JSON list of C-alpha atoms in Angstrom, two decimals:
[
{"chain": "G", "resi": 5, "resn": "MET", "atom": "CA", "xyz": [0.00, 0.00, 0.00]},
{"chain": "G", "resi": 6, "resn": "GLU", "atom": "CA", "xyz": [1.08, 3.58, -0.52]},
{"chain": "G", "resi": 7, "resn": "LEU", "atom": "CA", "xyz": [2.11, 5.62, 2.48]},
{"chain": "G", "resi": 8, "resn": "PRO", "atom": "CA", "xyz": [-1.12, 7.62, 3.03]},
{"chain": "G", "resi": 9, "resn": "LYS", "atom": "CA", "xyz": [-3.13, 4.37, 3.31]},
{"chain": "G", "resi": 10, "resn": "PHE", "atom": "CA", "xyz": [-0.61, 2.89, 5.72]},
{"chain": "G", "resi": 11, "resn": "GLU", "atom": "CA", "xyz": [-0.61, 6.04, 7.83]},
{"chain": "G", "resi": 12, "resn": "ASP", "atom": "CA", "xyz": [-4.41, 6.02, 7.94]},
{"chain": "G", "resi": 13, "resn": "LEU", "atom": "CA", "xyz": [-4.48, 2.37, 9.05]},
{"chain": "G", "resi": 14, "resn": "ILE", "atom": "CA", "xyz": [-1.98, 2.93, 11.87]},
{"chain": "G", "resi": 15, "resn": "ARG", "atom": "CA", "xyz": [-3.30, 6.30, 13.09]},
{"chain": "G", "resi": 16, "resn": "THR", "atom": "CA", "xyz": [-6.96, 5.24, 13.14]},
{"chain": "G", "resi": 17, "resn": "SER", "atom": "CA", "xyz": [-6.44, 1.56, 14.08]},
{"chain": "G", "resi": 18, "resn": "THR", "atom": "CA", "xyz": [-9.06, 0.63, 11.51]},
{"chain": "G", "resi": 19, "resn": "LEU", "atom": "CA", "xyz": [-8.99, -1.77, 8.60]},
{"chain": "G", "resi": 20, "resn": "TYR", "atom": "CA", "xyz": [-10.42, -0.43, 5.34]},
{"chain": "G", "resi": 21, "resn": "PHE", "atom": "CA", "xyz": [-13.03, -2.55, 3.53]},
{"chain": "G", "resi": 22, "resn": "ALA", "atom": "CA", "xyz": [-13.94, -1.48, -0.02]},
{"chain": "G", "resi": 23, "resn": "ARG", "atom": "CA", "xyz": [-17.43, -2.10, -1.40]},
{"chain": "G", "resi": 24, "resn": "ALA", "atom": "CA", "xyz": [-17.48, -4.99, -3.85]},
{"chain": "G", "resi": 25, "resn": "ASP", "atom": "CA", "xyz": [-18.96, -3.07, -6.79]},
{"chain": "G", "resi": 26, "resn": "ARG", "atom": "CA", "xyz": [-16.08, -0.56, -6.56]},
{"chain": "G", "resi": 27, "resn": "PHE", "atom": "CA", "xyz": [-13.60, -3.20, -7.76]},
{"chain": "G", "resi": 28, "resn": "VAL", "atom": "CA", "xyz": [-13.99, -2.10, -11.36]},
{"chain": "G", "resi": 29, "resn": "ASP", "atom": "CA", "xyz": [-10.95, -4.01, -12.65]},
{"chain": "G", "resi": 30, "resn": "ASP", "atom": "CA", "xyz": [-12.85, -7.30, -12.28]},
{"chain": "G", "resi": 31, "resn": "PRO", "atom": "CA", "xyz": [-16.32, -7.10, -13.90]},
{"chain": "G", "resi": 32, "resn": "PHE", "atom": "CA", "xyz": [-17.16, -10.57, -12.51]},
{"chain": "G", "resi": 33, "resn": "GLU", "atom": "CA", "xyz": [-16.69, -9.59, -8.87]},
{"chain": "G", "resi": 34, "resn": "GLY", "atom": "CA", "xyz": [-19.56, -11.20, -6.95]},
{"chain": "G", "resi": 35, "resn": "ARG", "atom": "CA", "xyz": [-21.20, -12.39, -10.17]},
{"chain": "G", "resi": 36, "resn": "LEU", "atom": "CA", "xyz": [-21.66, -15.68, -11.96]},
{"chain": "G", "resi": 37, "resn": "SER", "atom": "CA", "xyz": [-19.14, -16.44, -14.69]},
{"chain": "G", "resi": 38, "resn": "PRO", "atom": "CA", "xyz": [-19.93, -16.84, -18.42]},
{"chain": "G", "resi": 39, "resn": "GLY", "atom": "CA", "xyz": [-19.55, -20.58, -17.77]},
{"chain": "G", "resi": 40, "resn": "ASN", "atom": "CA", "xyz": [-22.75, -20.52, -15.71]},
{"chain": "G", "resi": 41, "resn": "ALA", "atom": "CA", "xyz": [-24.72, -19.52, -18.80]},
{"chain": "G", "resi": 42, "resn": "LYS", "atom": "CA", "xyz": [-23.76, -22.84, -20.40]},
{"chain": "G", "resi": 43, "resn": "LYS", "atom": "CA", "xyz": [-24.27, -25.19, -17.44]},
{"chain": "G", "resi": 44, "resn": "PRO", "atom": "CA", "xyz": [-24.44, -25.20, -13.64]},
{"chain": "G", "resi": 45, "resn": "SER", "atom": "CA", "xyz": [-21.46, -26.32, -11.60]},
{"chain": "G", "resi": 46, "resn": "LYS", "atom": "CA", "xyz": [-21.37, -29.99, -10.61]},
{"chain": "G", "resi": 47, "resn": "SER", "atom": "CA", "xyz": [-21.87, -29.21, -6.92]},
{"chain": "G", "resi": 48, "resn": "GLU", "atom": "CA", "xyz": [-24.74, -26.85, -7.76]},
{"chain": "G", "resi": 49, "resn": "GLU", "atom": "CA", "xyz": [-26.34, -29.51, -9.94]},
{"chain": "G", "resi": 50, "resn": "ILE", "atom": "CA", "xyz": [-26.13, -32.10, -7.15]},
{"chain": "G", "resi": 51, "resn": "PHE", "atom": "CA", "xyz": [-27.45, -29.64, -4.58]},
{"chain": "G", "resi": 52, "resn": "ARG", "atom": "CA", "xyz": [-30.45, -28.69, -6.74]},
{"chain": "G", "resi": 53, "resn": "ARG", "atom": "CA", "xyz": [-31.23, -32.32, -7.47]},
{"chain": "G", "resi": 54, "resn": "LEU", "atom": "CA", "xyz": [-31.00, -33.46, -3.84]},
{"chain": "G", "resi": 55, "resn": "TYR", "atom": "CA", "xyz": [-33.06, -30.62, -2.44]},
{"chain": "G", "resi": 56, "resn": "LYS", "atom": "CA", "xyz": [-35.32, -30.27, -5.46]},
{"chain": "G", "resi": 57, "resn": "THR", "atom": "CA", "xyz": [-34.74, -26.55, -5.80]},
{"chain": "G", "resi": 58, "resn": "SER", "atom": "CA", "xyz": [-34.22, -24.31, -8.80]},
{"chain": "G", "resi": 59, "resn": "THR", "atom": "CA", "xyz": [-32.38, -21.07, -9.38]},
{"chain": "G", "resi": 60, "resn": "PRO", "atom": "CA", "xyz": [-34.60, -18.12, -8.33]},
{"chain": "G", "resi": 61, "resn": "GLU", "atom": "CA", "xyz": [-35.82, -15.98, -11.21]},
{"chain": "G", "resi": 62, "resn": "ASN", "atom": "CA", "xyz": [-34.49, -12.81, -9.58]},
{"chain": "G", "resi": 63, "resn": "SER", "atom": "CA", "xyz": [-31.06, -14.33, -8.83]},
{"chain": "G", "resi": 64, "resn": "GLU", "atom": "CA", "xyz": [-29.18, -11.83, -11.00]},
{"chain": "G", "resi": 65, "resn": "ASN", "atom": "CA", "xyz": [-30.92, -8.85, -9.39]},
{"chain": "G", "resi": 66, "resn": "CYS", "atom": "CA", "xyz": [-30.06, -10.21, -5.95]},
{"chain": "G", "resi": 67, "resn": "GLN", "atom": "CA", "xyz": [-26.42, -10.55, -6.95]},
{"chain": "G", "resi": 68, "resn": "GLU", "atom": "CA", "xyz": [-26.27, -6.95, -8.16]},
{"chain": "G", "resi": 69, "resn": "THR", "atom": "CA", "xyz": [-27.86, -5.66, -4.96]},
{"chain": "G", "resi": 70, "resn": "PHE", "atom": "CA", "xyz": [-25.51, -7.69, -2.80]},
{"chain": "G", "resi": 71, "resn": "ARG", "atom": "CA", "xyz": [-22.48, -6.29, -4.65]},
{"chain": "G", "resi": 72, "resn": "HIS", "atom": "CA", "xyz": [-23.48, -2.89, -3.24]},
{"chain": "G", "resi": 73, "resn": "VAL", "atom": "CA", "xyz": [-23.66, -3.95, 0.41]},
{"chain": "G", "resi": 74, "resn": "VAL", "atom": "CA", "xyz": [-20.69, -6.34, 0.77]},
{"chain": "G", "resi": 75, "resn": "PHE", "atom": "CA", "xyz": [-17.28, -4.94, 1.76]},
{"chain": "G", "resi": 76, "resn": "ILE", "atom": "CA", "xyz": [-13.90, -6.58, 1.17]},
{"chain": "G", "resi": 77, "resn": "SER", "atom": "CA", "xyz": [-10.36, -6.40, 2.52]},
{"chain": "G", "resi": 78, "resn": "CYS", "atom": "CA", "xyz": [-7.77, -8.19, 0.36]},
{"chain": "G", "resi": 79, "resn": "TRP", "atom": "CA", "xyz": [-4.57, -9.85, 1.59]},
{"chain": "G", "resi": 80, "resn": "HIS", "atom": "CA", "xyz": [-1.81, -11.71, -0.26]},
{"chain": "G", "resi": 81, "resn": "ARG", "atom": "CA", "xyz": [-0.86, -15.21, 0.95]},
{"chain": "G", "resi": 82, "resn": "ASN", "atom": "CA", "xyz": [2.89, -15.66, 0.97]},
{"chain": "G", "resi": 83, "resn": "THR", "atom": "CA", "xyz": [5.76, -16.26, 3.36]},
{"chain": "G", "resi": 84, "resn": "ARG", "atom": "CA", "xyz": [7.97, -13.66, 1.70]},
{"chain": "G", "resi": 85, "resn": "GLU", "atom": "CA", "xyz": [7.77, -10.44, -0.29]},
{"chain": "G", "resi": 86, "resn": "SER", "atom": "CA", "xyz": [6.40, -10.66, -3.80]},
{"chain": "G", "resi": 87, "resn": "PHE", "atom": "CA", "xyz": [8.15, -8.89, -6.66]},
{"chain": "G", "resi": 88, "resn": "GLU", "atom": "CA", "xyz": [4.96, -9.15, -8.73]},
{"chain": "G", "resi": 89, "resn": "MET", "atom": "CA", "xyz": [2.76, -7.67, -6.02]},
{"chain": "G", "resi": 90, "resn": "TRP", "atom": "CA", "xyz": [5.02, -4.66, -5.57]},
{"chain": "G", "resi": 91, "resn": "GLN", "atom": "CA", "xyz": [4.80, -4.06, -9.31]},
{"chain": "G", "resi": 92, "resn": "ALA", "atom": "CA", "xyz": [1.05, -4.63, -9.50]},
{"chain": "G", "resi": 93, "resn": "TYR", "atom": "CA", "xyz": [0.01, -2.40, -6.63]},
{"chain": "G", "resi": 94, "resn": "THR", "atom": "CA", "xyz": [2.44, 0.47, -6.56]},
{"chain": "G", "resi": 95, "resn": "ASP", "atom": "CA", "xyz": [5.09, 2.09, -8.70]},
{"chain": "G", "resi": 96, "resn": "LEU", "atom": "CA", "xyz": [5.93, 4.66, -6.04]},
{"chain": "G", "resi": 97, "resn": "PRO", "atom": "CA", "xyz": [8.84, 4.40, -3.58]},
{"chain": "G", "resi": 98, "resn": "ASN", "atom": "CA", "xyz": [6.72, 5.85, -0.75]},
{"chain": "G", "resi": 99, "resn": "SER", "atom": "CA", "xyz": [5.02, 2.48, -0.18]},
{"chain": "G", "resi": 100, "resn": "VAL", "atom": "CA", "xyz": [5.07, -0.29, 2.38]},
{"chain": "G", "resi": 101, "resn": "VAL", "atom": "CA", "xyz": [3.89, -3.84, 2.81]},
{"chain": "G", "resi": 102, "resn": "ILE", "atom": "CA", "xyz": [2.47, -4.95, 6.14]},
{"chain": "G", "resi": 103, "resn": "THR", "atom": "CA", "xyz": [2.40, -8.59, 7.13]},
{"chain": "G", "resi": 104, "resn": "SER", "atom": "CA", "xyz": [0.08, -10.52, 9.40]},
{"chain": "G", "resi": 105, "resn": "SER", "atom": "CA", "xyz": [-1.04, -14.14, 9.60]},
{"chain": "G", "resi": 106, "resn": "ALA", "atom": "CA", "xyz": [-4.26, -15.96, 8.81]},
{"chain": "G", "resi": 107, "resn": "LYS", "atom": "CA", "xyz": [-4.26, -17.11, 12.43]},
{"chain": "G", "resi": 108, "resn": "ALA", "atom": "CA", "xyz": [-4.14, -13.53, 13.73]},
{"chain": "G", "resi": 109, "resn": "LEU", "atom": "CA", "xyz": [-6.84, -12.38, 11.32]},
{"chain": "G", "resi": 110, "resn": "ARG", "atom": "CA", "xyz": [-9.12, -15.23, 12.41]},
{"chain": "G", "resi": 111, "resn": "ARG", "atom": "CA", "xyz": [-8.41, -14.74, 16.10]},
{"chain": "G", "resi": 112, "resn": "PHE", "atom": "CA", "xyz": [-8.49, -10.97, 16.45]},
{"chain": "G", "resi": 113, "resn": "LEU", "atom": "CA", "xyz": [-11.20, -10.00, 13.96]},
{"chain": "G", "resi": 114, "resn": "PRO", "atom": "CA", "xyz": [-14.92, -10.56, 14.68]},
{"chain": "G", "resi": 115, "resn": "GLU", "atom": "CA", "xyz": [-16.45, -13.91, 13.80]},
{"chain": "G", "resi": 116, "resn": "SER", "atom": "CA", "xyz": [-18.94, -12.03, 11.62]},
{"chain": "G", "resi": 117, "resn": "ILE", "atom": "CA", "xyz": [-16.08, -11.25, 9.20]},
{"chain": "G", "resi": 118, "resn": "MET", "atom": "CA", "xyz": [-15.80, -14.11, 6.71]},
{"chain": "G", "resi": 119, "resn": "LYS", "atom": "CA", "xyz": [-12.20, -15.22, 6.10]},
{"chain": "G", "resi": 120, "resn": "TYR", "atom": "CA", "xyz": [-11.32, -17.54, 3.20]},
{"chain": "G", "resi": 121, "resn": "GLY", "atom": "CA", "xyz": [-8.83, -17.98, 0.41]},
{"chain": "G", "resi": 122, "resn": "VAL", "atom": "CA", "xyz": [-10.03, -17.03, -3.07]},
{"chain": "G", "resi": 123, "resn": "LYS", "atom": "CA", "xyz": [-10.56, -19.75, -5.67]},
{"chain": "G", "resi": 124, "resn": "TYR", "atom": "CA", "xyz": [-9.17, -18.95, -9.14]},
{"chain": "G", "resi": 125, "resn": "ALA", "atom": "CA", "xyz": [-10.78, -20.48, -12.20]},
{"chain": "G", "resi": 126, "resn": "PRO", "atom": "CA", "xyz": [-11.19, -19.80, -15.95]},
{"chain": "G", "resi": 127, "resn": "LEU", "atom": "CA", "xyz": [-14.24, -17.77, -16.93]},
{"chain": "G", "resi": 128, "resn": "ASP", "atom": "CA", "xyz": [-15.77, -20.81, -18.62]},
{"chain": "G", "resi": 129, "resn": "PHE", "atom": "CA", "xyz": [-15.76, -22.58, -15.24]},
{"chain": "G", "resi": 130, "resn": "PRO", "atom": "CA", "xyz": [-19.28, -22.42, -13.72]},
{"chain": "G", "resi": 131, "resn": "ARG", "atom": "CA", "xyz": [-19.25, -20.88, -10.24]},
{"chain": "G", "resi": 132, "resn": "THR", "atom": "CA", "xyz": [-21.23, -22.37, -7.37]},
{"chain": "G", "resi": 133, "resn": "GLU", "atom": "CA", "xyz": [-23.71, -20.11, -5.60]},
{"chain": "G", "resi": 134, "resn": "PHE", "atom": "CA", "xyz": [-24.63, -21.89, -2.37]},
{"chain": "G", "resi": 135, "resn": "SER", "atom": "CA", "xyz": [-25.14, -18.56, -0.60]},
{"chain": "G", "resi": 136, "resn": "HIS", "atom": "CA", "xyz": [-25.13, -14.84, -1.34]},
{"chain": "G", "resi": 137, "resn": "THR", "atom": "CA", "xyz": [-21.46, -14.67, -0.33]},
{"chain": "G", "resi": 138, "resn": "SER", "atom": "CA", "xyz": [-19.97, -17.65, -2.18]},
{"chain": "G", "resi": 139, "resn": "LEU", "atom": "CA", "xyz": [-19.48, -15.78, -5.48]},
{"chain": "G", "resi": 140, "resn": "PHE", "atom": "CA", "xyz": [-17.19, -13.28, -3.76]},
{"chain": "G", "resi": 141, "resn": "PHE", "atom": "CA", "xyz": [-14.61, -16.00, -3.21]},
{"chain": "G", "resi": 142, "resn": "TYR", "atom": "CA", "xyz": [-14.08, -16.63, -6.94]},
{"chain": "G", "resi": 143, "resn": "LYS", "atom": "CA", "xyz": [-11.81, -14.70, -9.27]},
{"chain": "G", "resi": 144, "resn": "PRO", "atom": "CA", "xyz": [-10.70, -15.27, -12.89]},
{"chain": "G", "resi": 145, "resn": "SER", "atom": "CA", "xyz": [-7.48, -17.23, -13.40]},
{"chain": "G", "resi": 146, "resn": "ARG", "atom": "CA", "xyz": [-5.61, -14.14, -14.59]},
{"chain": "G", "resi": 147, "resn": "TYR", "atom": "CA", "xyz": [-5.62, -12.83, -11.00]},
{"chain": "G", "resi": 148, "resn": "SER", "atom": "CA", "xyz": [-4.08, -16.01, -9.54]},
{"chain": "G", "resi": 149, "resn": "ILE", "atom": "CA", "xyz": [-0.77, -14.25, -8.91]},
{"chain": "G", "resi": 150, "resn": "GLU", "atom": "CA", "xyz": [-2.53, -12.37, -6.10]},
{"chain": "G", "resi": 151, "resn": "ARG", "atom": "CA", "xyz": [-3.03, -15.56, -4.05]},
{"chain": "G", "resi": 152, "resn": "GLU", "atom": "CA", "xyz": [-5.69, -13.65, -2.17]},
{"chain": "G", "resi": 153, "resn": "TYR", "atom": "CA", "xyz": [-6.89, -14.30, 1.35]},
{"chain": "G", "resi": 154, "resn": "ARG", "atom": "CA", "xyz": [-10.14, -12.38, 1.51]},
{"chain": "G", "resi": 155, "resn": "LEU", "atom": "CA", "xyz": [-11.98, -10.79, 4.41]},
{"chain": "G", "resi": 156, "resn": "LEU", "atom": "CA", "xyz": [-15.67, -10.24, 3.75]},
{"chain": "G", "resi": 157, "resn": "ARG", "atom": "CA", "xyz": [-17.98, -7.97, 5.71]},
{"chain": "G", "resi": 158, "resn": "CYS", "atom": "CA", "xyz": [-21.71, -8.55, 5.15]},
{"chain": "G", "resi": 159, "resn": "PRO", "atom": "CA", "xyz": [-24.38, -5.93, 5.91]},
{"chain": "G", "resi": 160, "resn": "GLY", "atom": "CA", "xyz": [-25.72, -5.69, 9.46]},
{"chain": "G", "resi": 161, "resn": "GLU", "atom": "CA", "xyz": [-29.38, -6.28, 10.21]},
{"chain": "G", "resi": 162, "resn": "ASP", "atom": "CA", "xyz": [-30.14, -2.61, 10.89]},
{"chain": "G", "resi": 163, "resn": "GLU", "atom": "CA", "xyz": [-27.65, -1.16, 8.42]},
{"chain": "G", "resi": 164, "resn": "SER", "atom": "CA", "xyz": [-28.87, 1.18, 5.69]},
{"chain": "G", "resi": 165, "resn": "PHE", "atom": "CA", "xyz": [-27.14, 2.23, 2.48]},
{"chain": "G", "resi": 166, "resn": "GLU", "atom": "CA", "xyz": [-27.14, 5.01, -0.07]},
{"chain": "G", "resi": 167, "resn": "PHE", "atom": "CA", "xyz": [-25.44, 3.46, -3.06]},
{"chain": "G", "resi": 168, "resn": "GLU", "atom": "CA", "xyz": [-24.28, 6.79, -4.54]},
{"chain": "G", "resi": 169, "resn": "ASN", "atom": "CA", "xyz": [-23.14, 8.25, -1.23]},
{"chain": "G", "resi": 170, "resn": "PRO", "atom": "CA", "xyz": [-19.30, 8.21, -1.01]},
{"chain": "G", "resi": 171, "resn": "ALA", "atom": "CA", "xyz": [-19.66, 7.49, 2.72]},
{"chain": "G", "resi": 172, "resn": "ASP", "atom": "CA", "xyz": [-21.12, 4.12, 1.74]},
{"chain": "G", "resi": 173, "resn": "PHE", "atom": "CA", "xyz": [-18.31, 3.21, -0.66]},
{"chain": "G", "resi": 174, "resn": "CYS", "atom": "CA", "xyz": [-16.41, 1.62, 2.21]},
{"chain": "G", "resi": 175, "resn": "ARG", "atom": "CA", "xyz": [-16.56, 0.49, 5.82]},
{"chain": "G", "resi": 176, "resn": "ARG", "atom": "CA", "xyz": [-13.90, 0.64, 8.53]},
{"chain": "G", "resi": 177, "resn": "LEU", "atom": "CA", "xyz": [-13.35, -2.06, 11.11]},
{"chain": "G", "resi": 178, "resn": "PRO", "atom": "CA", "xyz": [-11.63, -1.18, 14.40]},
{"chain": "G", "resi": 179, "resn": "ILE", "atom": "CA", "xyz": [-8.65, -3.47, 14.97]},
{"chain": "G", "resi": 180, "resn": "LYS", "atom": "CA", "xyz": [-5.90, -4.11, 17.52]},
{"chain": "G", "resi": 181, "resn": "THR", "atom": "CA", "xyz": [-2.94, -3.08, 15.39]},
{"chain": "G", "resi": 182, "resn": "LYS", "atom": "CA", "xyz": [-0.44, -4.74, 17.76]},
{"chain": "G", "resi": 183, "resn": "LYS", "atom": "CA", "xyz": [-2.15, -8.07, 17.12]},
{"chain": "G", "resi": 184, "resn": "ILE", "atom": "CA", "xyz": [-2.79, -7.65, 13.40]},
{"chain": "G", "resi": 185, "resn": "VAL", "atom": "CA", "xyz": [0.30, -5.82, 12.10]},
{"chain": "G", "resi": 186, "resn": "HIS", "atom": "CA", "xyz": [3.34, -8.09, 12.50]},
{"chain": "G", "resi": 187, "resn": "ARG", "atom": "CA", "xyz": [5.90, -6.47, 10.19]},
{"chain": "G", "resi": 188, "resn": "VAL", "atom": "CA", "xyz": [6.24, -3.24, 8.22]},
{"chain": "G", "resi": 189, "resn": "ILE", "atom": "CA", "xyz": [8.56, -3.35, 5.21]},
{"chain": "G", "resi": 190, "resn": "THR", "atom": "CA", "xyz": [9.36, -0.35, 3.04]},
{"chain": "G", "resi": 191, "resn": "HIS", "atom": "CA", "xyz": [9.61, -0.35, -0.75]},
{"chain": "G", "resi": 192, "resn": "PRO", "atom": "CA", "xyz": [12.81, -1.83, -2.28]},
{"chain": "G", "resi": 193, "resn": "HIS", "atom": "CA", "xyz": [13.83, 1.69, -3.34]},
{"chain": "G", "resi": 194, "resn": "PRO", "atom": "CA", "xyz": [12.44, 4.01, -0.66]},
{"chain": "G", "resi": 195, "resn": "THR", "atom": "CA", "xyz": [13.42, 7.61, -0.25]},
{"chain": "G", "resi": 196, "resn": "THR", "atom": "CA", "xyz": [15.12, 8.66, 2.97]},
{"chain": "G", "resi": 197, "resn": "GLU", "atom": "CA", "xyz": [12.06, 10.75, 3.76]},
{"chain": "G", "resi": 198, "resn": "THR", "atom": "CA", "xyz": [9.79, 7.71, 3.40]},
{"chain": "G", "resi": 199, "resn": "LYS", "atom": "CA", "xyz": [11.86, 5.61, 5.77]},
{"chain": "G", "resi": 200, "resn": "LEU", "atom": "CA", "xyz": [11.97, 8.37, 8.36]},
{"chain": "G", "resi": 201, "resn": "HIS", "atom": "CA", "xyz": [8.23, 9.00, 8.05]},
{"chain": "G", "resi": 202, "resn": "VAL", "atom": "CA", "xyz": [7.37, 5.32, 8.51]},
{"chain": "G", "resi": 203, "resn": "GLU", "atom": "CA", "xyz": [9.64, 5.14, 11.55]},
{"chain": "G", "resi": 204, "resn": "GLN", "atom": "CA", "xyz": [8.00, 8.24, 13.01]},
{"chain": "G", "resi": 205, "resn": "ILE", "atom": "CA", "xyz": [4.50, 6.81, 12.56]},
{"chain": "G", "resi": 206, "resn": "LEU", "atom": "CA", "xyz": [5.50, 3.54, 14.19]},
{"chain": "G", "resi": 207, "resn": "GLN", "atom": "CA", "xyz": [7.24, 5.27, 17.07]},
{"chain": "G", "resi": 208, "resn": "GLU", "atom": "CA", "xyz": [4.15, 7.36, 17.76]},
{"chain": "G", "resi": 209, "resn": "TYR", "atom": "CA", "xyz": [1.39, 4.78, 17.29]},
{"chain": "G", "resi": 210, "resn": "LEU", "atom": "CA", "xyz": [2.94, 1.30, 17.20]},
{"chain": "G", "resi": 211, "resn": "SER", "atom": "CA", "xyz": [6.22, 1.44, 19.08]},
{"chain": "G", "resi": 212, "resn": "CYS", "atom": "CA", "xyz": [6.41, -2.35, 19.39]},
{"chain": "G", "resi": 213, "resn": "ARG", "atom": "CA", "xyz": [7.13, -2.60, 15.64]},
{"chain": "G", "resi": 214, "resn": "ARG", "atom": "CA", "xyz": [10.16, -1.49, 13.66]},
{"chain": "G", "resi": 215, "resn": "ARG", "atom": "CA", "xyz": [10.47, -0.61, 10.02]},
{"chain": "G", "resi": 216, "resn": "GLU", "atom": "CA", "xyz": [12.28, -3.23, 7.96]},
{"chain": "G", "resi": 217, "resn": "ASP", "atom": "CA", "xyz": [14.16, -2.86, 4.69]},
{"chain": "G", "resi": 218, "resn": "SER", "atom": "CA", "xyz": [12.94, -4.82, 1.69]},
{"chain": "G", "resi": 219, "resn": "ALA", "atom": "CA", "xyz": [14.81, -8.00, 0.80]},
{"chain": "G", "resi": 220, "resn": "LEU", "atom": "CA", "xyz": [14.10, -7.46, -2.91]},
{"chain": "G", "resi": 221, "resn": "GLU", "atom": "CA", "xyz": [15.65, -5.44, -5.67]},
{"chain": "G", "resi": 222, "resn": "ILE", "atom": "CA", "xyz": [13.21, -4.22, -8.30]}
]
């Protein structure tokens, strides 16, 4: 992430969740794939046959509505820095990567936050829709480099939305940064000012963590 986003996360102790329909780079976010138009998935076919159900007529409308009320935080699964992820998500030296663990995310975030790895499949692969949320854990194969571990926030019972209101483009989740943020690594080619600024933020708000230099050369 670029420095302003990192600074916001640390200063506010909140995790940013973007609304699903705002992910414009993937038009199939939270939607069925073109493969579903040809045939249902095998698991969907078995489920429908066993329980003698059929796809609701307003299924597509429900999907579109749900895309406007579901919020997502995306993480990359890896045990080391990723050259490709640095290139894909920032070309600026004033950037950092923070690390955590799936265990910490499961333990220190509310149970209401869904936490699963994303399944990558070709667009001709029919997606299974067992629930309103299942489609949000699929992505086209071309995104497989992201190796995403996804956090999903569903709407609350008494929550209201204005789809065109910028205030409803995201949600923020209060977190214990000491438990969630394990490491902070600056860009492979950071400026001196960036390194000093990151160190200052950590000293002021998260003194138990230290800035680390990148192990990569881009």
